[in-house]
C-alpha positions as a printed NumPy array, in Angstrom:
array([[ -81.377,  -42.033,  -54.034],
       [ -84.127,  -39.411,  -53.891],
       [ -81.599,  -36.566,  -54.407],
       [ -80.182,  -38.353,  -57.432],
       [ -83.662,  -38.677,  -59.004],
       [ -84.412,  -34.974,  -58.356],
       [ -81.052,  -33.923,  -59.759],
       [ -81.621,  -36.005,  -62.882],
       [ -85.158,  -34.619,  -63.264],
       [ -83.905,  -31.015,  -62.952],
       [ -81.096,  -31.67 ,  -65.435],
       [ -83.572,  -33.046,  -67.98 ],
       [ -85.952,  -30.086,  -67.486],
       [ -83.073,  -27.608,  -67.793],
       [ -81.804,  -29.32 ,  -70.941],
       [ -85.251,  -29.328,  -72.558],
       [ -85.775,  -25.678,  -71.61 ],
       [ -82.429,  -24.715,  -73.118],
       [ -83.224,  -26.622,  -76.292],
       [ -86.625,  -24.915,  -76.553],
       [ -85.068,  -21.466,  -76.076],
       [ -82.423,  -22.24 ,  -78.671],
       [ -85.087,  -23.371,  -81.144],
       [ -87.166,  -20.21 ,  -80.612],
       [ -84.07 ,  -18.02 ,  -81.003],
       [ -83.103,  -19.781,  -84.24 ],
       [ -86.616,  -19.246,  -85.594],
       [ -86.98 ,  -15.561,  -84.635],
       [ -83.456,  -14.172,  -85.08 ],
       [ -83.558,  -14.027,  -88.913],
       [ -86.888,  -12.172,  -88.753],
       [ -85.494,   -9.662,  -86.247],
       [ -82.395,   -9.108,  -88.385],
       [ -84.531,   -8.566,  -91.508],
       [ -86.599,   -5.959,  -89.648],
       [ -83.423,   -4.138,  -88.573],
       [ -82.151,   -4.081,  -92.156],
       [ -85.546,   -2.882,  -93.418],
       [ -85.529,   -0.066,  -90.858],
       [ -82.03 ,    0.899,  -91.943],
       [ -83.019,    0.945,  -95.63 ],
       [ -86.122,    2.969,  -94.823],
       [ -83.963,    5.601,  -93.138],
       [ -81.378,    5.577,  -95.946],
       [ -84.146,    6.431,  -98.404],
       [ -85.245,    9.33 ,  -96.193],
       [ -81.799,   10.857,  -96.659],
       [ -81.185,   10.084, -100.346],
       [ -84.567,    9.305, -101.89 ],
       [ -83.434,    8.128, -105.324],
       [ -79.927,    6.883, -104.613],
       [ -78.466,    3.467, -105.209],
       [ -76.734,    2.29 , -102.036],
       [ -73.689,    0.058, -101.821],
       [ -72.133,   -1.095,  -98.571],
       [ -68.519,    0.06 ,  -98.266],
       [ -66.459,   -2.718,  -96.744],
       [ -62.903,   -1.959,  -97.789],
       [ -62.093,    0.882,  -95.388],
       [ -60.616,    0.544,  -91.921],
       [ -62.916,    1.769,  -89.154],
       [ -60.934,    0.336,  -86.241],
       [ -59.948,    3.827,  -85.024],
       [ -63.62 ,    4.836,  -84.998],
       [ -65.553,    2.699,  -82.493],
       [ -68.904,    4.415,  -83.131],
       [ -68.991,    3.511,  -86.833],
       [ -70.932,    0.298,  -87.431],
       [ -71.207,    0.492,  -91.211],
       [ -70.777,    2.738,  -94.243],
       [ -72.938,    3.037,  -97.346],
       [ -72.057,    4.848, -100.532],
       [ -74.933,    6.708, -102.146],
       [ -73.63 ,    6.405, -105.714],
       [ -72.451,    9.794, -106.956],
       [ -73.913,   11.681, -103.988],
       [ -71.965,   10.904, -100.825],
       [ -71.641,    8.507,  -97.923],
       [ -73.946,    7.451,  -95.102],
       [ -72.454,    6.283,  -91.818],
       [ -74.291,    3.983,  -89.459],
       [ -73.159,    4.828,  -85.932],
       [ -73.945,    3.366,  -82.542],
       [ -73.064,    5.136,  -79.296],
       [ -73.897,    4.569,  -75.655],
       [ -76.556,    7.001,  -74.496],
       [ -78.048,    7.395,  -71.038],
       [ -80.323,    4.348,  -71.279],
       [ -78.462,    2.215,  -73.772],
       [ -77.322,    2.252,  -77.375],
       [ -78.388,    5.012,  -79.758],
       [ -78.168,    3.903,  -83.389],
       [ -78.346,    6.482,  -86.158],
       [ -77.333,    7.359,  -89.703],
       [ -75.418,   10.495,  -90.656],
       [ -74.884,   11.377,  -94.304],
       [ -72.088,   13.428,  -95.834],
       [ -72.361,   14.807,  -99.363],
       [ -69.35 ,   14.665, -101.649],
       [ -68.692,   18.329, -100.804],
       [ -68.448,   17.628,  -97.053],
       [ -71.896,   18.899,  -96.06 ],
       [ -74.119,   16.953,  -93.667],
       [ -76.96 ,   15.848,  -95.932],
       [ -79.018,   13.933,  -93.409],
       [ -79.379,   12.584,  -89.906],
       [ -81.845,    9.823,  -89.036],
       [ -82.139,    7.919,  -85.76 ],
       [ -82.784,    4.204,  -86.169],
       [ -83.12 ,    3.387,  -82.464],
       [ -83.1  ,    5.414,  -79.268],
       [ -85.852,    3.438,  -77.564],
       [ -83.952,    3.14 ,  -74.273],
       [ -83.534,    6.888,  -73.831],
       [ -85.598,    8.971,  -71.43 ],
       [ -88.672,   10.399,  -73.174],
       [ -88.438,   14.159,  -73.51 ],
       [ -84.712,   14.262,  -72.768],
       [ -82.406,   11.777,  -74.496],
       [ -85.081,   10.944,  -77.057],
       [ -84.743,   14.516,  -78.36 ],
       [ -81.86 ,   13.358,  -80.573],
       [ -84.52 ,   11.798,  -82.823],
       [ -86.608,   14.966,  -83.026],
       [ -86.565,   17.532,  -85.821],
       [ -84.835,   20.398,  -83.942],
       [ -81.729,   18.265,  -83.354],
       [ -81.782,   16.969,  -86.933],
       [ -81.998,   20.567,  -88.161],
       [ -78.969,   21.46 ,  -86.03 ],
       [ -76.919,   18.874,  -87.953],
       [ -78.216,   18.927,  -91.533],
       [ -76.745,   21.618,  -93.765],
       [ -73.6  ,   22.181,  -91.722],
       [ -70.162,   21.503,  -93.1  ],
       [ -67.494,   19.27 ,  -91.626],
       [ -65.749,   21.279,  -88.943],
       [ -68.822,   23.336,  -88.039],
       [ -69.766,   22.731,  -84.406],
       [ -72.822,   20.591,  -83.69 ],
       [ -74.372,   21.548,  -80.371],
       [ -75.487,   19.074,  -77.741],
       [ -78.984,   19.246,  -76.281],
       [ -79.267,   21.075,  -72.97 ],
       [ -80.509,   18.646,  -70.316],
       [ -79.677,   15.649,  -72.465],
       [ -75.909,   15.862,  -72.778],
       [ -75.386,   12.255,  -71.637],
       [ -77.14 ,   11.133,  -74.838],
       [ -76.485,   13.964,  -77.268],
       [ -72.785,   14.278,  -76.35 ],
       [ -71.904,   10.769,  -77.58 ],
       [ -74.138,   11.26 ,  -80.643],
       [ -72.2  ,   14.411,  -81.556],
       [ -68.911,   12.563,  -80.921],
       [ -70.085,    9.807,  -83.285],
       [ -70.908,   12.405,  -85.939],
       [ -67.398,   13.8  ,  -85.523],
       [ -65.932,   10.284,  -85.903],
       [ -67.875,    9.823,  -89.139],
       [ -66.588,   13.196,  -90.362],
       [ -62.993,   12.294,  -89.506],
       [ -63.296,    8.945,  -91.291],
       [ -64.88 ,   10.65 ,  -94.328],
       [ -62.055,   13.202,  -94.562],
       [ -59.43 ,   10.491,  -94.171],
       [ -60.887,    8.086,  -96.717],
       [ -63.231,    9.782,  -99.185],
       [ -62.395,   13.481,  -99.474]])
């Protein structure tokens, strides 16, 4: 009888705990999603300051696993949101291609799980400068000592370029 009472007590506590966690998640998830979208918009504006952005949803990205979303900067080009697995976790970034096939911008949204001073270098200006201004087909170099992070980032940039050439060029 005592085991039955303890089992029932634990089941009630577990159920209440699960309900409380579910309630907190439901309350905080929309706020977290809004902050992610705001961060994305903030980075889009860094690339194309005065552009009007429209999400492109009618192209197939199934062959390109790094591509998480595409935005058209009206009359200017396209911005790809990519996510790749770095050394410490996902690296999320935007890469922009002008209508002439030139890399217009590169902005990292999140690389918080990467090792400081190594993988986090993909968010620093020297790496951005190695991307911006190049044309599709020009090689983008990885970062020495941080190839586990920068290699997938470069591969994601190449996926965005391939998708751009296939769909928008």
